[in-house]
Each structure stands twice: as C-alpha cells, then as structure tokens.
Amino acid sequence: MDASDQQIAASALSLPEETIVEACGDPQLPELGVIEQNWETDPIAPDDVATHAARAVESLSFADVPEGGEVALGVGSRGIANLPTIVAGVADAVSDAGYEPFVFPAMGSHGGATGEGQRTMLNELGVTESAIGCEIRSTMDVVEVGRTPDRDVPVVADDTAVAADAIIPINRVKPHTDFDGPVESGLSKMLVIGMGKQRGAQIAHKWAVDWSFRRMIPEITGQLLDELPIVGGVAIVEDQHDETTLIEGVPPSGFLDREAELLETAYELMPKLPFDELDLVVFDRQGKEISGQGLDTNVIGRRPFSINEPAPETPDIKRIFTRGLTEKTHGNAMGVGSADVVHEDVVAELDAQTSLINALTASTIRGVKVPPVVDTDTVRVLRAADTMHLHQLYASPALVEAARDRDDLRVVEAPSPIEFDNGQLVAPSLRE
C-alpha cells in the first residue's frame, strides 16, 4: 500500500466532525495554558560522553580474550541520547586495548526482521560505520547455545556475536513497558531478546505467557553468561530530559544485581505526568523510539497488552487521543490500541506489515488494533508531545491553577482559547 492508498484508507475509516457533534453535542472547549515541570538534573557534558564510554570499557576485564581478538558490540534500536558517540567511545577503547571491535544489531525483530532493515535502523540512529569507526555485521541468523534446565526452552543468540572472542552489549537501563521485575529494559533484556534476534524474541514472548519476563530474563541471562564470552556491558541511564547522566561498565557478575540498582535510579529519573487523575490526555505522536509500546505504559498508567502483568497504579486517565506517528518509527504503530481515539494521520502513516510482525513476535496482536479514527483534533485538559517528552505541557485552567500551588511545577503561559486550522490544532511547539 503506497502513501496515497494509506491516506484514502485513513479517510475511509475516520469519523467526520459533524458526525461526532451530532452524536455527542458540541461542548465548549477549555482554554489551555502551558505549565513546566521543575527537574534538577546533572547530565554528562556532550564533549565528555565518549570519555565516559571509554572508561566504562576500561573497567571491564579482558583477561580471557586473546590478543587481537574480535569483540562484538551489541547495539539496539532505541533512540538513546548520544548513541553514536557512546558506541564510538566504546569501539575506540576496545581498539586501544588491542582488540578488533565490530557492531551487531541486538534488537530482536525490529527493522522488519531483516538484516538490512536492522542495519538501516542503526544508520538512522547515527550508528554508521564511518561514525563509530568499526564494521557493522547485520544478520538475522542465530545459533542455539543451550536450553533452559527446567522448561527445555531453546536459548539462541546472534551467530556473529557467538563467533566473536568477546561480547559487550550497550544499552540504556530503564523501566519496561510490559512488566515489572528486578531487571527490566537494559543489558540483560538485550542479551535474551535483542541478541536473540527475531527467533529469540519470539521464543521469549511465547514462553512469557506462563513463565513471565521477571523470572525468564534473569534465568536465561545467567545461562548466556555461562555459555558465551560476555566480558560485561555498558549501561546507560538518562535523566528526565533524555540526556545522558550515567555511563557505567557492568561486569558479568553485576548483570542482575547492579542492573537492579541502576533500574531504581532510572525509575527515579523517569519523566512522568504531574497529575494522577486526568480526564483526557492528547499525545501529538507515538513511536518505537519513544517507547516499545509507542506510548510508555508507565507514563499513561495502562498496560492493556502485557502478559499476566498488572497496570501501574497511577495515573488514571479516562481518555487518550493520539494524533500521529513519529517519522523514525517507520509506520510501526505497535501499541496504538493504548489510545481510545486516534487521528486519521495515524492510520495514514501506519505500516501494517511492520506493525503486525512486531505484534506477532511479541505475542500481543491486540497492541495493533486501531481505535476509532477521527478527522479533526479535539483537545481537553492536558496535551504532551509524547510519553518521553514531558517537560512542558498544555493544561486546562483547572490544572494551571493547581500548578500554581506546587513547587515542582511552573506556569509558563496563562490559559488562552484553542485555535484550529482546517480541523487541525494550532499551537506553538512545546519545549521538550
């Protein structure tokens, strides 16, 4: 389906404004002001990021790696701040130590579950061979390196990584969207699911139905550490502005314990909506680089597609409206069903094949069910860029007044009438 066909399909699915007004009436829209969350952060200076990455590598032991040996660096598909600089810093440190680094995509089924698609995703994140100073080897081929003792589940890993003399995953530690556990999204998950490519990701999500990720990931991580030459990982933690605040080398012995500590830090620094009860939240965009579920479930308080996992206790949002997809998500609308209503632009930008592959691999086909589609914007109460960028928010008068009494919030603009142009919301961009 080309772009014009997608636009036609979106128009056919969308409900016109007059239909909605006839069914629901034409309520008066509230004015919106701008509020800002006050965050104290301590990011690493951009010029120092590569140095911190190199120090992380220097803290790891290469005692069992032969001189001149190949070191496989696992890199994922997430929009991590300073990612090319971090990867380049790691690669340079490995080279300076007398070894030969190369990068392999450790991103499960992303990129359409093809080697070229995953290389393209790395390139669009700025992780190119010229930028990082080493080779990128991208394939979907895996080898079985063992089976779990209790359930006899196959454990697989990228064949180029397995063939290397050492492996170092590079990943951000952060709360996961699908489950709660001692380790969530980070080094261990990259080993189990990312390095397992499409097959490994599919196996993990299939067994998670009865096993649960919180138990599966630690067990399989331990097995991979025993079977493969993993010398450690480079863990990244970001602050509320998505800026790099910590880069640390984690030895194999710390993949579970130290990663659990870093996860607690990541939870403390994760941006959140500043109100626990909301009538409606409008998100301008969703995408895979924003969150694995498009909209971060920890931010919206909903986890409708997870396997045997409860939703976060807060916030309580009665309605969610999503207005579009990010460019970098390439039509992958995984998690679009978290919203109650979407704009027709979402459907026009949606790539059905990419979204379905991701949903099937994750065993969550409900995640790509399309909510009711509208052809115009409706705004009430709170509006944010997405679930990652929550520094500034449009807020209705009641929330603006509430913000005036809070030390963690600042009113930037007083409420003013909402304006529309041909059914599209007109508003200045929020500072992210």
Short mmCIF file of C-alpha atoms in Angstrom, two decimals:
data_model
loop_
_atom_site.label_atom_id
_atom_site.label_comp_id
_atom_site.label_asym_id
_atom_site.label_seq_id
_atom_site.Cartn_x
_atom_site.Cartn_y
_atom_site.Cartn_z
CA MET A 1 0.00 0.00 0.00
CA ASP A 2 1.54 3.30 -1.09
CA ALA A 3 1.15 6.67 0.65
CA SER A 4 -1.90 7.72 -1.37
CA ASP A 5 -3.66 4.42 -0.67
CA GLN A 6 -2.91 4.78 3.04
CA GLN A 7 -4.39 8.28 3.07
CA ILE A 8 -7.52 7.03 1.31
CA ALA A 9 -7.83 4.20 3.84
CA ALA A 10 -7.43 6.63 6.72
CA SER A 11 -10.12 8.90 5.33
CA ALA A 12 -12.47 5.96 4.87
CA LEU A 13 -12.00 4.88 8.50
CA SER A 14 -12.26 8.33 10.07
CA LEU A 15 -15.37 9.88 11.54
CA PRO A 16 -16.13 13.41 10.30
CA GLU A 17 -16.53 16.20 12.82
CA GLU A 18 -20.23 16.69 12.11
CA THR A 19 -20.94 13.03 12.95
CA ILE A 20 -19.24 13.36 16.30
CA VAL A 21 -21.01 16.63 17.10
CA GLU A 22 -24.36 15.10 16.18
CA ALA A 23 -23.73 12.11 18.47
CA CYS A 24 -22.08 13.88 21.39
CA GLY A 25 -23.10 17.51 21.10
CA ASP A 26 -20.71 20.41 20.63
CA PRO A 27 -19.18 21.09 24.05
CA GLN A 28 -17.24 24.28 24.62
CA LEU A 29 -13.51 23.62 24.59
CA PRO A 30 -11.45 24.83 27.54
CA GLU A 31 -8.65 27.32 27.22
CA LEU A 32 -5.14 25.90 27.54
CA GLY A 33 -2.10 27.32 29.27
CA VAL A 34 1.45 25.98 29.45
CA ILE A 35 3.00 24.50 32.58
CA GLU A 36 6.52 23.23 33.09
CA GLN A 37 7.92 20.58 35.40
CA ASN A 38 10.88 21.65 37.56
CA TRP A 39 13.56 18.95 37.34
CA GLU A 40 17.02 19.01 38.86
CA THR A 41 19.38 17.18 36.50
CA ASP A 42 23.12 16.58 36.17
CA PRO A 43 23.81 15.38 32.61
CA ILE A 44 27.23 14.44 31.26
CA ALA A 45 28.61 17.23 29.10
CA PRO A 46 28.44 16.28 25.38
CA ASP A 47 32.22 16.62 24.99
CA ASP A 48 32.75 14.17 27.85
CA VAL A 49 30.38 11.40 26.70
CA ALA A 50 32.99 9.48 24.67
CA THR A 51 35.43 9.65 27.59
CA HIS A 52 32.84 8.22 29.99
CA ALA A 53 32.09 5.43 27.49
CA ALA A 54 35.78 4.59 27.20
CA ARG A 55 36.15 4.49 31.00
CA ALA A 56 33.24 2.08 31.16
CA VAL A 57 35.12 -0.31 28.86
CA GLU A 58 38.37 0.13 30.79
CA SER A 59 36.61 -1.06 33.95
CA LEU A 60 35.87 -4.45 32.35
CA SER A 61 38.25 -7.43 32.35
CA PHE A 62 39.56 -8.80 29.03
CA ALA A 63 41.83 -11.35 30.71
CA ASP A 64 40.34 -14.30 28.79
CA VAL A 65 40.24 -12.53 25.40
CA PRO A 66 43.13 -13.42 23.04
CA GLU A 67 45.32 -10.57 21.84
CA GLY A 68 43.81 -9.04 18.70
CA GLY A 69 40.56 -10.92 19.29
CA GLU A 70 37.19 -9.78 17.92
CA VAL A 71 34.81 -8.02 20.28
CA ALA A 72 31.12 -7.91 19.33
CA LEU A 73 29.30 -4.76 20.47
CA GLY A 74 25.52 -5.17 20.74
CA VAL A 75 23.53 -2.06 19.83
CA GLY A 76 19.73 -1.79 19.86
CA SER A 77 17.07 0.19 18.03
CA ARG A 78 16.09 2.67 20.74
CA GLY A 79 16.56 6.41 20.44
CA ILE A 80 19.25 6.65 23.12
CA ALA A 81 20.81 10.08 23.59
CA ASN A 82 24.39 10.37 22.26
CA LEU A 83 24.24 6.78 21.00
CA PRO A 84 26.75 7.17 18.11
CA THR A 85 29.20 8.94 20.43
CA ILE A 86 28.84 6.25 23.11
CA VAL A 87 29.29 3.41 20.62
CA ALA A 88 32.29 5.17 19.06
CA GLY A 89 33.80 5.69 22.52
CA VAL A 90 33.36 2.01 23.33
CA ALA A 91 34.81 0.94 19.98
CA ASP A 92 37.82 3.22 20.36
CA ALA A 93 38.53 1.89 23.86
CA VAL A 94 38.34 -1.70 22.61
CA SER A 95 40.71 -0.86 19.73
CA ASP A 96 43.12 0.96 22.06
CA ALA A 97 43.22 -2.15 24.25
CA GLY A 98 44.46 -4.19 21.26
CA TYR A 99 41.24 -5.86 20.09
CA GLU A 100 39.07 -5.68 16.96
CA PRO A 101 35.58 -4.32 17.63
CA PHE A 102 32.52 -4.72 15.41
CA VAL A 103 28.86 -3.82 15.99
CA PHE A 104 25.93 -6.19 15.58
CA PRO A 105 22.26 -5.16 15.87
CA ALA A 106 20.76 -6.54 19.09
CA MET A 107 17.15 -5.55 18.51
CA GLY A 108 15.05 -8.70 18.26
CA SER A 109 12.58 -8.46 15.36
CA HIS A 110 12.84 -4.72 14.76
CA GLY A 111 13.66 -3.42 11.31
CA GLY A 112 11.07 -5.69 9.71
CA ALA A 113 13.00 -8.76 10.97
CA THR A 114 15.61 -8.45 8.21
CA GLY A 115 19.36 -7.92 8.41
CA GLU A 116 19.25 -4.97 6.04
CA GLY A 117 16.30 -3.47 7.89
CA GLN A 118 18.22 -3.61 11.16
CA ARG A 119 21.31 -2.05 9.57
CA THR A 120 19.08 0.73 8.26
CA MET A 121 17.69 1.33 11.74
CA LEU A 122 21.22 1.66 13.14
CA ASN A 123 22.17 4.06 10.35
CA GLU A 124 19.16 6.25 11.06
CA LEU A 125 20.18 6.38 14.72
CA GLY A 126 23.55 7.70 13.52
CA VAL A 127 25.34 4.40 14.16
CA THR A 128 27.14 4.15 10.83
CA GLU A 129 30.50 2.55 10.19
CA SER A 130 32.06 5.94 9.47
CA ALA A 131 30.63 7.43 12.67
CA ILE A 132 31.69 4.64 15.03
CA GLY A 133 34.95 3.67 13.33
CA CYS A 134 34.31 -0.06 13.04
CA GLU A 135 32.42 -2.63 10.97
CA ILE A 136 28.69 -3.37 11.34
CA ARG A 137 27.68 -7.00 10.78
CA SER A 138 23.94 -7.36 10.44
CA THR A 139 22.24 -10.72 10.03
CA MET A 140 19.14 -12.45 11.40
CA ASP A 141 20.95 -15.79 11.72
CA VAL A 142 21.11 -17.28 15.21
CA VAL A 143 22.60 -20.38 16.77
CA GLU A 144 21.28 -22.37 19.69
CA VAL A 145 23.70 -22.10 22.61
CA GLY A 146 21.75 -24.17 25.12
CA ARG A 147 18.37 -24.99 26.62
CA THR A 148 16.89 -23.99 29.94
CA PRO A 149 17.17 -26.79 32.52
CA ASP A 150 13.61 -26.73 33.87
CA ARG A 151 11.48 -25.96 30.81
CA ASP A 152 13.80 -27.07 27.99
CA VAL A 153 13.39 -23.74 26.19
CA PRO A 154 15.96 -23.14 23.43
CA VAL A 155 18.40 -20.29 24.12
CA VAL A 156 19.59 -18.63 20.90
CA ALA A 157 21.96 -15.79 20.04
CA ASP A 158 23.23 -13.85 17.02
CA ASP A 159 25.72 -16.10 15.24
CA THR A 160 28.23 -13.31 14.56
CA ALA A 161 28.29 -12.46 18.26
CA VAL A 162 28.65 -16.10 19.30
CA ALA A 163 31.63 -16.49 16.95
CA ALA A 164 33.43 -13.46 18.47
CA ASP A 165 36.06 -13.68 21.21
CA ALA A 166 34.12 -11.30 23.46
CA ILE A 167 30.67 -9.70 23.64
CA ILE A 168 29.71 -6.31 25.12
CA PRO A 169 26.05 -5.20 24.98
CA ILE A 170 25.49 -1.43 25.06
CA ASN A 171 22.08 -0.41 26.31
CA ARG A 172 20.04 2.03 28.34
CA VAL A 173 18.64 0.81 31.66
CA LYS A 174 15.04 1.93 32.11
CA PRO A 175 11.61 0.74 33.23
CA HIS A 176 9.99 -1.69 30.81
CA THR A 177 6.55 -1.11 29.36
CA ASP A 178 5.30 -4.71 29.65
CA PHE A 179 6.37 -5.97 33.06
CA ASP A 180 7.82 -5.15 36.48
CA GLY A 181 10.80 -7.03 37.84
CA PRO A 182 14.27 -6.79 39.41
CA VAL A 183 15.68 -6.14 35.93
CA GLU A 184 13.58 -4.76 33.11
CA SER A 185 14.84 -2.97 30.00
CA GLY A 186 18.63 -2.98 29.92
CA LEU A 187 21.67 -5.21 29.48
CA SER A 188 20.03 -8.50 30.47
CA LYS A 189 17.00 -7.99 28.24
CA MET A 190 19.29 -7.09 25.34
CA LEU A 191 21.08 -10.42 25.77
CA VAL A 192 17.91 -12.51 25.99
CA ILE A 193 15.68 -10.80 23.43
CA GLY A 194 17.77 -8.31 21.44
CA MET A 195 20.70 -10.63 20.78
CA GLY A 196 18.27 -13.49 20.13
CA LYS A 197 17.01 -11.66 17.02
CA GLN A 198 13.54 -12.44 15.71
CA ARG A 199 13.62 -16.08 16.78
CA GLY A 200 14.85 -15.34 20.28
CA ALA A 201 12.33 -12.55 20.74
CA GLN A 202 9.51 -14.79 19.58
CA ILE A 203 10.58 -17.62 21.90
CA ALA A 204 10.79 -15.26 24.87
CA HIS A 205 7.40 -13.68 24.30
CA LYS A 206 5.78 -17.08 23.73
CA TRP A 207 7.09 -18.50 26.99
CA ALA A 208 6.35 -15.32 28.89
CA VAL A 209 2.66 -16.30 28.84
CA ASP A 210 3.26 -18.93 31.54
CA TRP A 211 6.78 -18.12 32.73
CA SER A 212 6.75 -14.29 32.96
CA PHE A 213 9.57 -12.00 31.92
CA ARG A 214 10.52 -11.19 35.51
CA ARG A 215 11.62 -14.82 36.02
CA MET A 216 12.64 -15.68 32.47
CA ILE A 217 15.11 -12.87 31.80
CA PRO A 218 17.29 -13.43 34.90
CA GLU A 219 17.42 -17.20 34.33
CA ILE A 220 18.31 -17.04 30.64
CA THR A 221 20.75 -14.18 31.29
CA GLY A 222 22.62 -16.41 33.72
CA GLN A 223 22.77 -19.18 31.15
CA LEU A 224 24.06 -16.84 28.43
CA LEU A 225 26.74 -15.50 30.77
CA ASP A 226 27.87 -19.09 31.39
CA GLU A 227 27.82 -20.13 27.72
CA LEU A 228 29.15 -17.05 25.90
CA PRO A 229 32.28 -14.85 26.20
CA ILE A 230 30.42 -11.86 27.64
CA VAL A 231 33.05 -9.67 29.31
CA GLY A 232 30.48 -7.16 30.58
CA GLY A 233 28.14 -4.48 29.38
CA VAL A 234 27.98 -0.72 29.04
CA ALA A 235 24.92 0.56 30.91
CA ILE A 236 23.41 3.99 30.22
CA VAL A 237 20.98 5.94 32.40
CA GLU A 238 19.19 9.06 31.16
CA ASP A 239 17.56 11.89 33.09
CA GLN A 240 14.11 13.45 32.72
CA HIS A 241 15.25 15.40 29.64
CA ASP A 242 16.51 12.19 27.99
CA GLU A 243 20.09 13.37 28.43
CA THR A 244 22.91 11.01 29.36
CA THR A 245 23.51 11.17 33.10
CA LEU A 246 25.48 7.94 33.69
CA ILE A 247 27.59 5.52 31.62
CA GLU A 248 28.95 2.56 33.54
CA GLY A 249 30.78 -0.65 32.79
CA VAL A 250 28.97 -3.58 34.39
CA PRO A 251 30.91 -6.87 34.79
CA PRO A 252 29.14 -10.18 34.17
CA SER A 253 28.70 -10.66 37.92
CA GLY A 254 26.70 -7.42 38.07
CA PHE A 255 24.26 -8.01 35.24
CA LEU A 256 21.47 -8.75 37.71
CA ASP A 257 22.42 -7.09 40.99
CA ARG A 258 24.00 -3.86 39.70
CA GLU A 259 21.45 -3.59 36.91
CA ALA A 260 18.67 -3.78 39.52
CA GLU A 261 20.24 -0.83 41.34
CA LEU A 262 20.54 1.17 38.13
CA LEU A 263 16.89 0.41 37.38
CA GLU A 264 15.88 2.02 40.67
CA THR A 265 17.80 5.14 39.63
CA ALA A 266 16.12 5.09 36.22
CA TYR A 267 12.68 4.90 37.86
CA GLU A 268 13.51 7.95 39.97
CA LEU A 269 14.61 9.91 36.89
CA MET A 270 11.85 8.79 34.51
CA PRO A 271 9.64 11.69 33.33
CA LYS A 272 6.03 11.35 34.46
CA LEU A 273 2.80 13.26 34.05
CA PRO A 274 2.46 15.63 37.02
CA PHE A 275 -1.18 14.72 37.81
CA ASP A 276 -2.60 11.37 38.93
CA GLU A 277 -6.19 11.91 37.72
CA LEU A 278 -6.92 13.28 34.25
CA ASP A 279 -10.00 13.36 32.06
CA LEU A 280 -8.17 13.34 28.74
CA VAL A 281 -4.56 13.47 27.55
CA VAL A 282 -3.59 14.31 23.97
CA PHE A 283 -0.28 13.00 22.66
CA ASP A 284 0.96 14.53 19.43
CA ARG A 285 2.88 11.41 18.47
CA GLN A 286 3.85 7.87 19.37
CA GLY A 287 6.68 5.69 18.08
CA LYS A 288 9.02 2.81 18.79
CA GLU A 289 11.90 5.16 19.60
CA ILE A 290 9.66 6.81 22.19
CA SER A 291 8.68 3.52 23.80
CA GLY A 292 8.46 -0.13 22.84
CA GLN A 293 4.67 0.21 23.08
CA GLY A 294 4.56 3.54 21.24
CA LEU A 295 3.15 5.22 24.36
CA ASP A 296 5.08 4.44 27.54
CA THR A 297 2.77 2.37 29.72
CA ASN A 298 4.50 3.65 32.86
CA VAL A 299 3.50 7.20 31.86
CA ILE A 300 -0.09 6.55 30.76
CA GLY A 301 -0.94 4.09 33.55
CA ARG A 302 -2.21 1.49 31.09
CA ARG A 303 -0.78 -1.91 30.21
CA PRO A 304 -3.51 -3.46 28.05
CA PHE A 305 -1.29 -5.79 26.02
CA SER A 306 1.10 -7.20 28.61
CA ILE A 307 1.12 -10.86 29.52
CA ASN A 308 -0.06 -11.57 33.08
CA GLU A 309 1.12 -8.19 34.33
CA PRO A 310 -0.92 -5.59 36.23
CA ALA A 311 -1.12 -1.99 35.05
CA PRO A 312 0.67 0.78 37.00
CA GLU A 313 -1.46 2.20 39.81
CA THR A 314 -1.19 5.77 38.51
CA PRO A 315 -2.08 7.86 36.62
CA ASP A 316 -5.78 7.32 36.00
CA ILE A 317 -6.55 8.76 32.53
CA LYS A 318 -10.14 8.46 31.32
CA ARG A 319 -9.38 9.06 27.62
CA ILE A 320 -6.22 9.16 25.46
CA PHE A 321 -6.09 10.71 21.99
CA THR A 322 -3.05 10.15 19.73
CA ARG A 323 -2.52 12.48 16.78
CA GLY A 324 0.28 10.85 14.75
CA LEU A 325 3.32 8.58 14.45
CA THR A 326 6.95 9.64 14.63
CA GLU A 327 9.00 9.56 11.44
CA LYS A 328 11.59 7.22 12.98
CA THR A 329 9.02 4.54 13.81
CA HIS A 330 8.65 3.84 10.05
CA GLY A 331 4.95 3.09 10.32
CA ASN A 332 5.35 0.68 13.24
CA ALA A 333 2.25 1.50 15.25
CA MET A 334 2.79 -1.09 17.96
CA GLY A 335 0.72 -0.08 20.99
CA VAL A 336 -1.68 2.13 19.03
CA GLY A 337 -4.52 0.34 20.80
CA SER A 338 -3.50 2.01 24.07
CA ALA A 339 -5.34 5.10 22.86
CA ASP A 340 -9.10 5.48 22.94
CA VAL A 341 -9.21 7.62 19.77
CA VAL A 342 -6.61 8.35 17.08
CA HIS A 343 -6.35 10.94 14.34
CA GLU A 344 -6.60 9.73 10.74
CA ASP A 345 -2.93 10.70 10.31
CA VAL A 346 -2.03 7.69 12.46
CA VAL A 347 -3.74 5.32 10.04
CA ALA A 348 -2.27 7.12 7.03
CA GLU A 349 1.26 6.69 8.43
CA LEU A 350 0.74 3.12 9.66
CA ASP A 351 2.73 0.29 8.02
CA ALA A 352 0.54 -2.77 8.55
CA GLN A 353 3.24 -5.36 7.78
CA THR A 354 5.88 -3.89 10.10
CA SER A 355 3.34 -3.41 12.89
CA LEU A 356 1.99 -6.95 12.54
CA ILE A 357 5.45 -8.56 12.57
CA ASN A 358 6.28 -6.73 15.79
CA ALA A 359 2.92 -7.67 17.34
CA LEU A 360 3.20 -11.35 16.37
CA THR A 361 6.75 -11.58 17.66
CA ALA A 362 5.69 -10.02 20.95
CA SER A 363 2.54 -12.21 21.16
CA THR A 364 0.45 -9.06 21.58
CA ILE A 365 -1.62 -8.69 18.42
CA ARG A 366 -4.12 -6.64 20.43
CA GLY A 367 -1.44 -3.96 20.51
CA VAL A 368 -2.06 -3.03 16.88
CA LYS A 369 -5.85 -2.90 16.99
CA VAL A 370 -6.83 0.50 15.66
CA PRO A 371 -9.13 2.60 17.90
CA PRO A 372 -11.87 4.85 16.46
CA VAL A 373 -10.39 7.30 13.93
CA VAL A 374 -11.33 10.99 13.68
CA ASP A 375 -10.51 13.53 11.01
CA THR A 376 -10.16 16.55 13.34
CA ASP A 377 -8.45 17.35 16.65
CA THR A 378 -10.28 17.63 19.96
CA VAL A 379 -8.36 18.93 22.97
CA ARG A 380 -9.27 18.78 26.66
CA VAL A 381 -7.31 19.02 29.87
CA LEU A 382 -3.70 18.02 29.02
CA ARG A 383 -1.56 17.81 25.90
CA ALA A 384 2.00 16.47 25.59
CA ALA A 385 4.43 15.87 22.76
CA ASP A 386 4.72 12.16 23.63
CA THR A 387 5.32 9.94 26.64
CA MET A 388 9.06 10.66 26.65
CA HIS A 389 8.99 14.46 26.46
CA LEU A 390 7.01 15.74 29.44
CA HIS A 391 8.92 18.86 30.47
CA GLN A 392 6.30 21.30 29.16
CA LEU A 393 2.61 20.50 28.85
CA TYR A 394 -0.53 22.26 27.66
CA ALA A 395 -3.00 22.27 30.54
CA SER A 396 -6.60 23.33 31.09
CA PRO A 397 -7.37 26.16 33.55
CA ALA A 398 -8.04 23.81 36.47
CA LEU A 399 -4.63 22.18 36.07
CA VAL A 400 -2.91 25.52 35.56
CA GLU A 401 -4.36 26.73 38.84
CA ALA A 402 -3.27 23.52 40.56
CA ALA A 403 0.23 24.01 39.18
CA ARG A 404 0.49 27.45 40.80
CA ASP A 405 0.38 25.80 44.23
CA ARG A 406 3.12 23.23 43.52
CA ASP A 407 6.87 23.66 43.87
CA ASP A 408 7.59 21.03 41.22
CA LEU A 409 5.59 22.89 38.54
CA ARG A 410 5.84 26.33 36.95
CA VAL A 411 3.19 28.15 34.92
CA VAL A 412 4.78 29.33 31.67
CA GLU A 413 1.70 30.71 29.88
CA ALA A 414 -1.77 31.56 31.15
CA PRO A 415 -4.70 29.76 29.50
CA SER A 416 -5.88 31.09 26.15
CA PRO A 417 -8.50 29.95 23.60
CA ILE A 418 -7.76 26.91 21.45
CA GLU A 419 -7.41 27.59 17.73
CA PHE A 420 -7.95 25.23 14.81
CA ASP A 421 -6.97 25.46 11.15
CA ASN A 422 -8.96 23.13 8.85
CA GLY A 423 -9.67 20.85 11.79
CA GLN A 424 -6.03 20.72 12.94
CA LEU A 425 -4.94 22.03 16.32
CA VAL A 426 -2.82 25.20 16.08
CA ALA A 427 -0.34 25.68 18.93
CA PRO A 428 3.31 26.60 19.34
CA SER A 429 5.71 23.70 19.87
CA LEU A 430 6.39 22.69 23.44
CA ARG A 431 9.92 22.89 24.79
CA GLU A 432 10.95 19.29 25.33
#
